[in-house]
Short mmCIF file of C-alpha atoms and ligand atoms in Angstrom, two decimals:
data_model
loop_
_atom_site.label_atom_id
_atom_site.label_comp_id
_atom_site.label_asym_id
_atom_site.label_seq_id
_atom_site.Cartn_x
_atom_site.Cartn_y
_atom_site.Cartn_z
CA MET A 1 -13.03 0.89 27.43
CA LEU A 2 -12.88 -2.35 28.24
CA SER A 3 -10.71 -2.37 30.91
CA TYR A 4 -12.83 -5.77 32.13
CA LEU A 5 -10.64 -7.79 30.08
CA GLY A 6 -7.93 -6.13 31.41
CA LEU A 7 -5.60 -4.94 27.66
CA PRO A 8 -3.29 -3.06 28.02
CA VAL A 9 -4.17 1.03 26.89
CA ALA A 10 -4.47 1.48 23.54
CA ALA A 11 -1.87 3.52 21.35
CA ALA A 12 -2.24 3.32 18.31
CA THR A 13 -5.03 3.67 15.15
CA HIS A 14 -5.85 0.26 14.16
CA SER A 15 -5.96 -1.06 18.44
CA PRO A 16 -10.17 -0.54 18.18
CA ASP A 17 -10.27 -3.54 15.06
CA VAL A 18 -8.06 -5.47 17.25
CA ASP A 19 -9.53 -5.01 20.82
CA SER A 20 -12.98 -5.88 19.61
CA LEU A 21 -12.24 -8.91 17.90
CA ILE A 22 -10.57 -10.24 21.59
CA VAL A 23 -13.94 -9.17 23.47
CA ILE A 24 -16.25 -11.14 21.05
CA VAL A 25 -14.22 -13.89 20.86
CA HIS A 26 -14.15 -13.02 24.59
CA TRP A 27 -17.42 -13.25 24.67
CA LEU A 28 -18.37 -16.08 22.42
CA MET A 29 -15.71 -18.42 24.78
CA LEU A 30 -18.38 -16.96 28.02
CA VAL A 31 -20.69 -18.66 26.09
CA LEU A 32 -19.74 -22.00 25.29
CA PHE A 33 -17.76 -22.77 28.52
CA VAL A 34 -21.12 -21.98 30.87
CA GLY A 35 -23.40 -23.15 28.12
CA TRP A 36 -21.26 -26.97 27.83
CA GLY A 37 -20.44 -27.59 30.67
CA ALA A 38 -24.34 -26.57 31.31
CA PHE A 39 -25.00 -29.14 29.37
CA PHE A 40 -22.78 -32.28 30.94
CA ILE A 41 -23.67 -31.44 34.45
CA TYR A 42 -27.85 -32.18 32.69
CA ALA A 43 -26.09 -35.49 31.00
CA LEU A 44 -24.82 -36.46 34.24
CA ALA A 45 -27.66 -36.32 35.72
CA ARG A 46 -30.16 -37.44 33.04
CA PHE A 47 -27.90 -40.20 31.78
CA ARG A 48 -27.16 -42.04 35.25
CA LYS A 49 -26.19 -45.74 34.99
CA ARG A 50 -29.83 -46.15 37.62
CA SER A 51 -31.37 -45.05 35.19
CA ASN A 52 -29.81 -46.39 32.25
CA PRO A 53 -28.81 -49.37 33.24
CA VAL A 54 -27.80 -50.21 29.17
CA ALA A 55 -25.87 -47.52 26.99
CA SER A 56 -27.67 -45.87 23.74
CA TYR A 57 -26.17 -46.68 20.96
CA GLU A 58 -27.59 -43.58 18.17
CA GLY A 59 -26.74 -40.70 20.08
CA ALA A 60 -28.55 -36.88 20.38
CA LYS A 61 -31.01 -36.89 17.48
CA GLY A 62 -32.64 -34.05 18.13
CA LYS A 63 -33.35 -31.03 16.56
CA VAL A 64 -31.97 -28.94 19.27
CA SER A 65 -28.35 -30.43 19.57
CA LYS A 66 -28.26 -29.82 15.20
CA GLY A 67 -29.76 -25.82 15.25
CA LEU A 68 -26.98 -25.30 18.34
CA GLU A 69 -23.50 -27.00 16.30
CA ILE A 70 -24.64 -25.61 13.30
CA GLY A 71 -25.54 -21.94 14.83
CA ILE A 72 -21.45 -22.45 16.65
CA VAL A 73 -20.69 -22.92 13.10
CA VAL A 74 -22.14 -20.00 12.02
CA ILE A 75 -20.68 -17.89 14.73
CA GLU A 76 -17.63 -18.33 14.15
CA ALA A 77 -17.13 -17.50 10.35
CA VAL A 78 -19.14 -14.66 11.22
CA LEU A 79 -16.32 -13.72 13.47
CA LEU A 80 -13.54 -15.26 10.39
CA LEU A 81 -15.66 -13.66 7.28
CA PHE A 82 -16.43 -10.38 8.94
CA TYR A 83 -14.03 -9.16 10.58
CA ALA A 84 -10.92 -10.94 11.53
CA ILE A 85 -9.84 -11.58 7.86
CA PRO A 86 -11.65 -7.44 6.64
CA ALA A 87 -8.88 -6.80 9.73
CA TRP A 88 -6.46 -8.19 8.23
CA ALA A 89 -6.61 -7.02 5.49
CA ARG A 90 -6.38 -3.58 5.96
CA ARG A 91 -3.14 -4.80 8.25
CA VAL A 92 -1.77 -5.59 4.89
CA THR A 93 -2.40 -3.85 1.82
CA ASN A 94 -2.48 -0.48 3.45
CA PHE A 95 0.73 0.03 3.63
CA PRO A 96 2.31 3.63 4.74
CA SER A 97 4.87 4.65 1.84
CA SER A 98 8.10 4.82 2.50
CA SER A 99 7.98 9.24 1.77
CA GLU A 100 5.11 9.43 3.79
CA ALA A 101 6.10 7.11 6.57
CA VAL A 102 9.36 6.93 9.20
CA VAL A 103 11.10 4.68 8.35
CA VAL A 104 13.26 3.01 10.86
CA ARG A 105 15.01 -0.53 11.15
CA VAL A 106 15.44 -2.04 14.10
CA VAL A 107 17.84 -5.93 13.97
CA GLY A 108 16.89 -7.79 16.68
CA GLU A 109 19.90 -10.48 17.87
CA GLN A 110 20.11 -12.18 21.32
CA PHE A 111 19.53 -10.18 23.38
CA ALA A 112 19.07 -6.96 22.57
CA TRP A 113 17.32 -4.19 19.62
CA ASN A 114 18.68 -2.37 18.44
CA VAL A 115 17.45 0.83 16.27
CA GLN A 116 18.84 2.91 12.79
CA TYR A 117 17.59 5.67 11.79
CA PRO A 118 18.17 6.92 8.48
CA GLY A 119 18.76 10.53 9.28
CA ALA A 120 18.30 13.52 7.52
CA ASP A 121 19.21 12.09 4.40
CA GLY A 122 16.28 9.45 4.02
CA LYS A 123 18.58 6.57 3.61
CA PHE A 124 20.15 4.23 5.54
CA GLY A 125 23.99 3.66 5.12
CA ARG A 126 25.27 0.19 3.90
CA THR A 127 25.47 -2.53 6.57
CA ASP A 128 28.79 -5.21 6.24
CA PRO A 129 28.48 -8.01 9.36
CA THR A 130 32.72 -8.62 8.94
CA LEU A 131 32.06 -4.72 10.57
CA VAL A 132 30.05 -5.76 13.10
CA SER A 133 31.98 -5.45 16.93
CA SER A 134 30.55 -4.30 20.36
CA GLU A 135 30.82 -1.12 19.18
CA ASN A 136 28.66 -1.35 16.30
CA PRO A 137 27.17 -4.25 16.95
CA LEU A 138 25.29 -2.97 13.32
CA GLY A 139 27.71 -3.54 10.97
CA LEU A 140 27.07 0.14 9.89
CA ASP A 141 30.06 1.22 7.56
CA ARG A 142 30.74 5.47 9.29
CA ASN A 143 32.76 5.14 5.14
CA ASP A 144 29.80 4.97 2.68
CA PRO A 145 27.72 8.40 2.22
CA ASN A 146 24.62 7.61 3.31
CA ALA A 147 25.35 6.53 6.40
CA LYS A 148 27.83 9.69 7.59
CA ASP A 149 23.96 11.18 9.15
CA ASP A 150 22.44 7.64 10.59
CA VAL A 151 21.82 7.60 13.91
CA THR A 152 21.68 4.46 15.90
CA THR A 153 20.82 2.76 19.47
CA ILE A 154 20.17 -0.07 20.83
CA ASN A 155 16.77 -1.16 22.81
CA GLN A 156 15.32 2.64 22.09
CA LEU A 157 13.18 3.26 19.56
CA THR A 158 11.94 7.27 19.78
CA LEU A 159 9.07 7.62 17.38
CA PRO A 160 6.83 10.88 16.74
CA VAL A 161 3.20 10.49 17.49
CA ASP A 162 0.07 10.46 14.46
CA ARG A 163 2.95 9.64 12.69
CA PRO A 164 2.72 6.19 10.42
CA ILE A 165 5.77 4.29 11.52
CA LEU A 166 7.36 1.55 8.73
CA VAL A 167 10.28 -0.58 11.37
CA HIS A 168 12.06 -3.12 9.25
CA LEU A 169 12.30 -5.90 11.47
CA SER A 170 15.46 -8.37 10.41
CA SER A 171 17.68 -10.80 12.62
CA LYS A 172 21.24 -11.09 12.58
CA ASP A 173 20.97 -14.44 14.57
CA VAL A 174 17.76 -17.20 15.60
CA ILE A 175 14.36 -16.29 14.72
CA HIS A 176 12.74 -13.77 16.93
CA SER A 177 8.98 -11.68 18.07
CA PHE A 178 8.64 -7.89 17.96
CA GLY A 179 5.71 -7.46 20.86
CA VAL A 180 4.42 -4.12 21.09
CA TYR A 181 1.38 -4.66 22.92
CA GLU A 182 0.19 -0.77 23.56
CA LEU A 183 -0.01 0.05 19.88
CA ARG A 184 -1.46 -3.96 18.97
CA VAL A 185 1.88 -5.22 17.14
CA LYS A 186 3.36 -8.67 17.35
CA GLN A 187 6.13 -9.80 14.66
CA ASP A 188 8.18 -11.75 14.35
CA VAL A 189 11.97 -11.10 13.45
CA ILE A 190 13.42 -13.82 11.04
CA PRO A 191 17.41 -13.52 10.00
CA GLY A 192 17.53 -13.15 6.87
CA MET A 193 14.37 -11.80 5.95
CA ASP A 194 12.97 -8.40 5.66
CA ILE A 195 9.87 -7.74 7.31
CA PRO A 196 7.75 -4.26 7.77
CA VAL A 197 5.77 -3.35 10.04
CA TRP A 198 3.49 -0.55 10.63
CA PHE A 199 1.33 1.44 13.18
CA ILE A 200 0.17 5.34 13.57
CA PRO A 201 0.51 5.44 17.36
CA ASN A 202 -1.75 8.24 18.92
CA ARG A 203 -0.33 7.71 22.31
CA VAL A 204 2.21 10.06 23.67
CA GLY A 205 4.30 7.16 25.74
CA ASP A 206 6.66 5.34 27.29
CA TYR A 207 6.50 0.69 26.16
CA GLU A 208 8.02 -2.41 26.08
CA ILE A 209 9.54 -3.88 22.31
CA ALA A 210 8.47 -7.10 24.50
CA CYS A 211 10.04 -10.31 22.39
CA SER A 212 7.65 -12.64 22.28
CA GLN A 213 9.49 -15.87 21.08
CA LEU A 214 11.83 -18.05 23.05
CA CYS A 215 15.49 -16.86 21.44
CA GLY A 216 17.91 -18.17 24.47
CA LEU A 217 19.02 -18.30 27.90
CA GLY A 218 18.17 -14.56 27.53
CA HIS A 219 15.36 -14.57 26.20
CA TYR A 220 13.69 -12.90 29.61
CA ARG A 221 15.59 -9.98 29.26
CA MET A 222 15.13 -9.18 25.63
CA ARG A 223 13.95 -5.53 26.08
CA GLY A 224 13.32 -2.08 24.55
CA PHE A 225 11.32 0.96 25.03
CA ILE A 226 9.76 2.81 22.39
CA ASN A 227 8.90 6.66 23.34
CA ILE A 228 6.21 8.00 21.56
CA LYS A 229 6.69 11.65 21.83
CA SER A 230 5.25 14.46 20.67
CA ALA A 231 6.61 16.03 17.15
CA ALA A 232 8.60 18.78 18.66
CA ASP A 233 10.35 16.65 20.91
CA TYR A 234 10.84 14.23 18.41
CA GLN A 235 13.44 16.41 16.21
CA ALA A 236 14.36 17.44 19.41
CA PHE A 237 15.50 13.30 19.93
CA LEU A 238 17.24 13.91 16.72
CA ALA A 239 18.76 16.78 17.11
CA GLN A 240 20.69 15.76 20.05
CA GLU A 241 21.51 12.41 18.48
CA SER A 242 22.47 13.95 15.32
CA ARG A 243 25.26 16.68 17.64
CA SER A 244 26.88 13.67 18.50
CA LEU A 245 26.56 12.26 16.28
CA ALA A 246 29.28 14.75 14.80
CA LYS A 247 31.27 15.30 18.22
CU1 LIG B 301 14.79 -12.81 21.78
CU2 LIG B 301 13.04 -13.40 22.94
#
Protein backbone atom coordinates (compact mmCIF):
# COMPACT_ATOMS: atom_id res chain seq x y z
CA MET A 1 0.00 0.00 0.00
CA LEU A 2 1.07 3.60 -0.62
CA SER A 3 4.16 2.37 -2.41
CA TYR A 4 3.69 5.12 -4.99
CA LEU A 5 5.06 7.60 -2.42
CA GLY A 6 8.13 5.47 -1.81
CA LEU A 7 7.51 5.21 1.93
CA PRO A 8 9.62 2.67 3.82
CA VAL A 9 7.92 -0.51 5.01
CA ALA A 10 5.65 0.06 7.97
CA ALA A 11 6.67 -1.90 11.07
CA ALA A 12 4.72 -0.29 13.91
CA THR A 13 1.04 -0.22 14.83
CA HIS A 14 0.75 3.56 14.59
CA SER A 15 2.26 3.66 11.07
CA PRO A 16 -1.14 3.98 9.29
CA ASP A 17 -1.88 7.19 11.24
CA VAL A 18 1.36 8.77 10.09
CA ASP A 19 1.14 7.44 6.54
CA SER A 20 -2.43 8.55 5.91
CA LEU A 21 -1.50 12.07 6.97
CA ILE A 22 1.54 12.06 4.67
CA VAL A 23 -0.65 10.85 1.80
CA ILE A 24 -3.36 13.47 2.34
CA VAL A 25 -0.79 16.27 2.59
CA HIS A 26 0.81 15.09 -0.66
CA TRP A 27 -2.57 15.09 -2.45
CA LEU A 28 -3.30 18.61 -1.21
CA MET A 29 0.13 19.78 -2.35
CA LEU A 30 -0.40 18.17 -5.76
CA VAL A 31 -3.73 19.95 -6.19
CA LEU A 32 -2.19 23.27 -5.10
CA PHE A 33 0.84 22.80 -7.36
CA VAL A 34 -1.24 22.03 -10.44
CA GLY A 35 -3.80 24.71 -9.59
CA TRP A 36 -1.31 27.50 -8.95
CA GLY A 37 0.81 26.43 -11.92
CA ALA A 38 -2.21 26.58 -14.25
CA PHE A 39 -3.23 29.96 -12.83
CA PHE A 40 0.31 31.29 -13.34
CA ILE A 41 0.27 30.31 -17.01
CA TYR A 42 -3.23 31.78 -17.42
CA ALA A 43 -2.08 35.06 -15.80
CA LEU A 44 0.97 35.25 -18.12
CA ALA A 45 -1.32 35.21 -21.15
CA ARG A 46 -4.32 37.07 -19.76
CA PHE A 47 -2.34 40.04 -18.35
CA ARG A 48 0.34 40.26 -21.01
CA LYS A 49 1.73 43.75 -21.51
CA ARG A 50 0.53 44.13 -25.10
CA SER A 51 -3.15 44.07 -24.18
CA ASN A 52 -2.67 45.67 -20.71
CA PRO A 53 -0.35 48.66 -21.16
CA VAL A 54 -1.41 50.16 -17.80
CA ALA A 55 -1.21 48.06 -14.65
CA SER A 56 -4.31 47.61 -12.49
CA TYR A 57 -3.72 48.45 -8.82
CA GLU A 58 -6.92 46.87 -7.56
CA GLY A 59 -6.12 43.15 -7.70
CA ALA A 60 -8.61 40.34 -8.09
CA LYS A 61 -12.17 41.08 -7.02
CA GLY A 62 -14.10 38.02 -8.21
CA LYS A 63 -15.94 35.59 -5.92
CA VAL A 64 -13.94 32.67 -7.33
CA SER A 65 -10.58 33.78 -5.96
CA LYS A 66 -12.01 34.50 -2.52
CA GLY A 67 -13.80 31.14 -2.51
CA LEU A 68 -10.60 29.32 -3.45
CA GLU A 69 -8.63 31.02 -0.69
CA ILE A 70 -11.24 30.16 1.91
CA GLY A 71 -11.40 26.59 0.57
CA ILE A 72 -7.65 26.09 1.04
CA VAL A 73 -7.78 27.48 4.57
CA VAL A 74 -10.68 25.13 5.40
CA ILE A 75 -8.85 22.08 3.99
CA GLU A 76 -5.71 22.92 5.97
CA ALA A 77 -7.74 23.43 9.14
CA VAL A 78 -9.43 20.04 8.60
CA LEU A 79 -6.02 18.38 8.15
CA LEU A 80 -4.75 19.93 11.35
CA LEU A 81 -7.84 19.42 13.51
CA PHE A 82 -9.03 16.02 12.30
CA TYR A 83 -5.80 14.25 11.33
CA ALA A 84 -2.61 15.77 12.71
CA ILE A 85 -3.72 16.74 16.22
CA PRO A 86 -5.67 13.49 16.93
CA ALA A 87 -2.80 11.35 15.61
CA TRP A 88 -0.35 13.21 17.84
CA ALA A 89 -2.72 13.06 20.81
CA ARG A 90 -2.91 9.27 20.47
CA ARG A 91 0.89 9.17 20.53
CA VAL A 92 1.32 11.24 23.66
CA THR A 93 -1.66 10.11 25.74
CA ASN A 94 -1.38 6.35 25.23
CA PHE A 95 2.03 5.84 26.81
CA PRO A 96 2.24 2.25 28.04
CA SER A 97 2.95 1.79 31.74
CA SER A 98 6.43 0.52 32.52
CA SER A 99 4.91 -2.72 33.88
CA GLU A 100 3.29 -3.73 30.58
CA ALA A 101 6.03 -2.42 28.30
CA VAL A 102 9.52 -3.62 27.50
CA VAL A 103 11.62 -0.76 28.88
CA VAL A 104 15.11 0.05 27.62
CA ARG A 105 17.48 2.99 27.84
CA VAL A 106 19.22 4.34 24.76
CA VAL A 107 22.02 6.86 25.26
CA GLY A 108 23.33 8.73 22.26
CA GLU A 109 26.90 9.89 21.99
CA GLN A 110 29.20 11.09 19.22
CA PHE A 111 28.78 8.77 17.30
CA ALA A 112 26.99 5.71 18.60
CA TRP A 113 23.85 4.46 20.33
CA ASN A 114 24.42 2.79 23.71
CA VAL A 115 21.68 0.45 24.86
CA GLN A 116 20.97 -0.61 28.44
CA TYR A 117 18.49 -3.35 29.38
CA PRO A 118 17.37 -3.54 33.02
CA GLY A 119 17.90 -7.31 33.16
CA ALA A 120 15.82 -9.88 35.02
CA ASP A 121 15.15 -7.62 38.02
CA GLY A 122 13.54 -4.99 35.78
CA LYS A 123 15.65 -2.25 37.40
CA PHE A 124 18.24 -0.14 35.66
CA GLY A 125 21.57 -0.12 37.44
CA ARG A 126 23.16 3.13 38.56
CA THR A 127 25.29 4.99 36.07
CA ASP A 128 27.96 7.52 36.92
CA PRO A 129 29.75 9.82 34.49
CA THR A 130 33.06 9.28 36.32
CA LEU A 131 32.92 5.55 35.44
CA VAL A 132 32.62 6.19 31.71
CA SER A 133 35.44 4.58 29.74
CA SER A 134 35.86 2.98 26.34
CA GLU A 135 34.92 -0.42 27.83
CA ASN A 136 32.04 1.09 29.79
CA PRO A 137 30.51 3.77 27.58
CA LEU A 138 27.40 4.02 29.78
CA GLY A 139 29.37 4.46 33.00
CA LEU A 140 27.42 1.57 34.53
CA ASP A 141 28.31 0.88 38.16
CA ARG A 142 28.58 -2.93 38.26
CA ASN A 143 28.85 -2.80 42.08
CA ASP A 144 25.27 -1.59 42.29
CA PRO A 145 23.00 -4.64 42.92
CA ASN A 146 20.55 -3.41 40.28
CA ALA A 147 23.34 -3.24 37.71
CA LYS A 148 24.58 -6.81 38.10
CA ASP A 149 22.15 -8.24 35.54
CA ASP A 150 21.99 -5.23 33.22
CA VAL A 151 22.71 -6.10 29.62
CA THR A 152 24.41 -3.43 27.50
CA THR A 153 24.99 -3.31 23.76
CA ILE A 154 26.31 -0.77 21.30
CA ASN A 155 24.35 0.10 18.15
CA GLN A 156 22.18 -3.01 18.49
CA LEU A 157 18.72 -2.62 19.96
CA THR A 158 16.97 -6.00 20.03
CA LEU A 159 13.27 -5.92 20.84
CA PRO A 160 10.28 -8.29 20.74
CA VAL A 161 7.50 -7.94 18.17
CA ASP A 162 3.90 -7.13 19.20
CA ARG A 163 4.82 -5.73 22.61
CA PRO A 164 4.66 -2.09 23.67
CA ILE A 165 8.21 -0.74 23.80
CA LEU A 166 9.20 2.20 25.97
CA VAL A 167 12.58 3.70 25.14
CA HIS A 168 14.14 6.24 27.49
CA LEU A 169 16.37 8.46 25.39
CA SER A 170 19.24 10.58 26.65
CA SER A 171 22.54 11.90 25.40
CA LYS A 172 26.07 12.10 26.75
CA ASP A 173 27.17 15.08 24.71
CA VAL A 174 25.17 16.94 22.06
CA ILE A 175 21.69 16.83 20.56
CA HIS A 176 21.07 13.70 18.48
CA SER A 177 17.84 12.36 17.06
CA PHE A 178 16.54 8.81 17.30
CA GLY A 179 15.07 8.15 13.87
CA VAL A 180 13.65 4.78 12.84
CA TYR A 181 11.74 5.26 9.62
CA GLU A 182 10.16 1.82 9.47
CA LEU A 183 8.71 2.41 12.93
CA ARG A 184 7.64 5.96 12.02
CA VAL A 185 9.53 7.18 15.09
CA LYS A 186 11.71 10.25 15.31
CA GLN A 187 12.59 11.91 18.57
CA ASP A 188 15.30 14.39 19.44
CA VAL A 189 17.74 13.23 22.10
CA ILE A 190 18.84 16.05 24.36
CA PRO A 191 21.65 16.04 26.93
CA GLY A 192 20.36 16.45 30.48
CA MET A 193 16.88 15.17 29.64
CA ASP A 194 15.27 11.74 29.81
CA ILE A 195 12.85 11.65 26.89
CA PRO A 196 10.53 8.66 26.56
CA VAL A 197 9.30 7.41 23.21
CA TRP A 198 7.03 4.41 22.62
CA PHE A 199 5.83 2.18 19.82
CA ILE A 200 4.51 -1.32 19.17
CA PRO A 201 6.55 -3.04 16.45
CA ASN A 202 4.39 -5.43 14.42
CA ARG A 203 6.85 -6.74 11.86
CA VAL A 204 9.92 -8.87 12.49
CA GLY A 205 13.05 -7.50 10.81
CA ASP A 206 16.20 -5.40 11.12
CA TYR A 207 15.82 -1.66 10.75
CA GLU A 208 18.28 1.19 10.91
CA ILE A 209 18.46 3.73 13.72
CA ALA A 210 19.58 6.80 11.79
CA CYS A 211 20.74 9.78 13.82
CA SER A 212 18.56 12.51 12.34
CA GLN A 213 20.19 15.60 13.79
CA LEU A 214 23.51 16.96 12.52
CA CYS A 215 25.68 16.23 15.57
CA GLY A 216 29.26 16.54 14.38
CA LEU A 217 31.74 15.35 11.78
CA GLY A 218 30.84 11.69 12.31
CA HIS A 219 27.08 12.25 12.11
CA TYR A 220 26.88 10.27 8.87
CA ARG A 221 28.19 7.13 10.53
CA MET A 222 26.03 7.34 13.66
CA ARG A 223 23.80 4.43 12.81
CA GLY A 224 22.54 1.59 14.89
CA PHE A 225 20.14 -1.24 14.25
CA ILE A 226 16.81 -2.21 15.72
CA ASN A 227 16.32 -5.95 15.52
CA ILE A 228 12.67 -6.84 15.96
CA LYS A 229 12.44 -10.51 16.91
CA SER A 230 9.76 -13.02 17.78
CA ALA A 231 9.09 -13.44 21.51
CA ALA A 232 11.10 -16.69 21.59
CA ASP A 233 14.07 -15.22 19.72
CA TYR A 234 14.02 -12.18 22.01
CA GLN A 235 14.12 -14.39 25.11
CA ALA A 236 16.97 -16.36 23.55
CA PHE A 237 18.85 -13.11 22.92
CA LEU A 238 18.41 -11.99 26.54
CA ALA A 239 19.45 -15.41 27.86
CA GLN A 240 22.52 -15.42 25.64
CA GLU A 241 23.53 -11.92 26.78
CA SER A 242 22.97 -12.80 30.44
CA ARG A 243 25.15 -15.90 30.07
CA SER A 244 28.01 -13.92 28.57
CA LEU A 245 27.59 -11.42 31.42
CA ALA A 246 28.00 -14.18 34.04
CA LYS A 247 31.34 -15.26 32.59
CU1 LIG B 1 24.14 11.93 16.32
CU2 LIG B 1 23.83 12.92 14.19
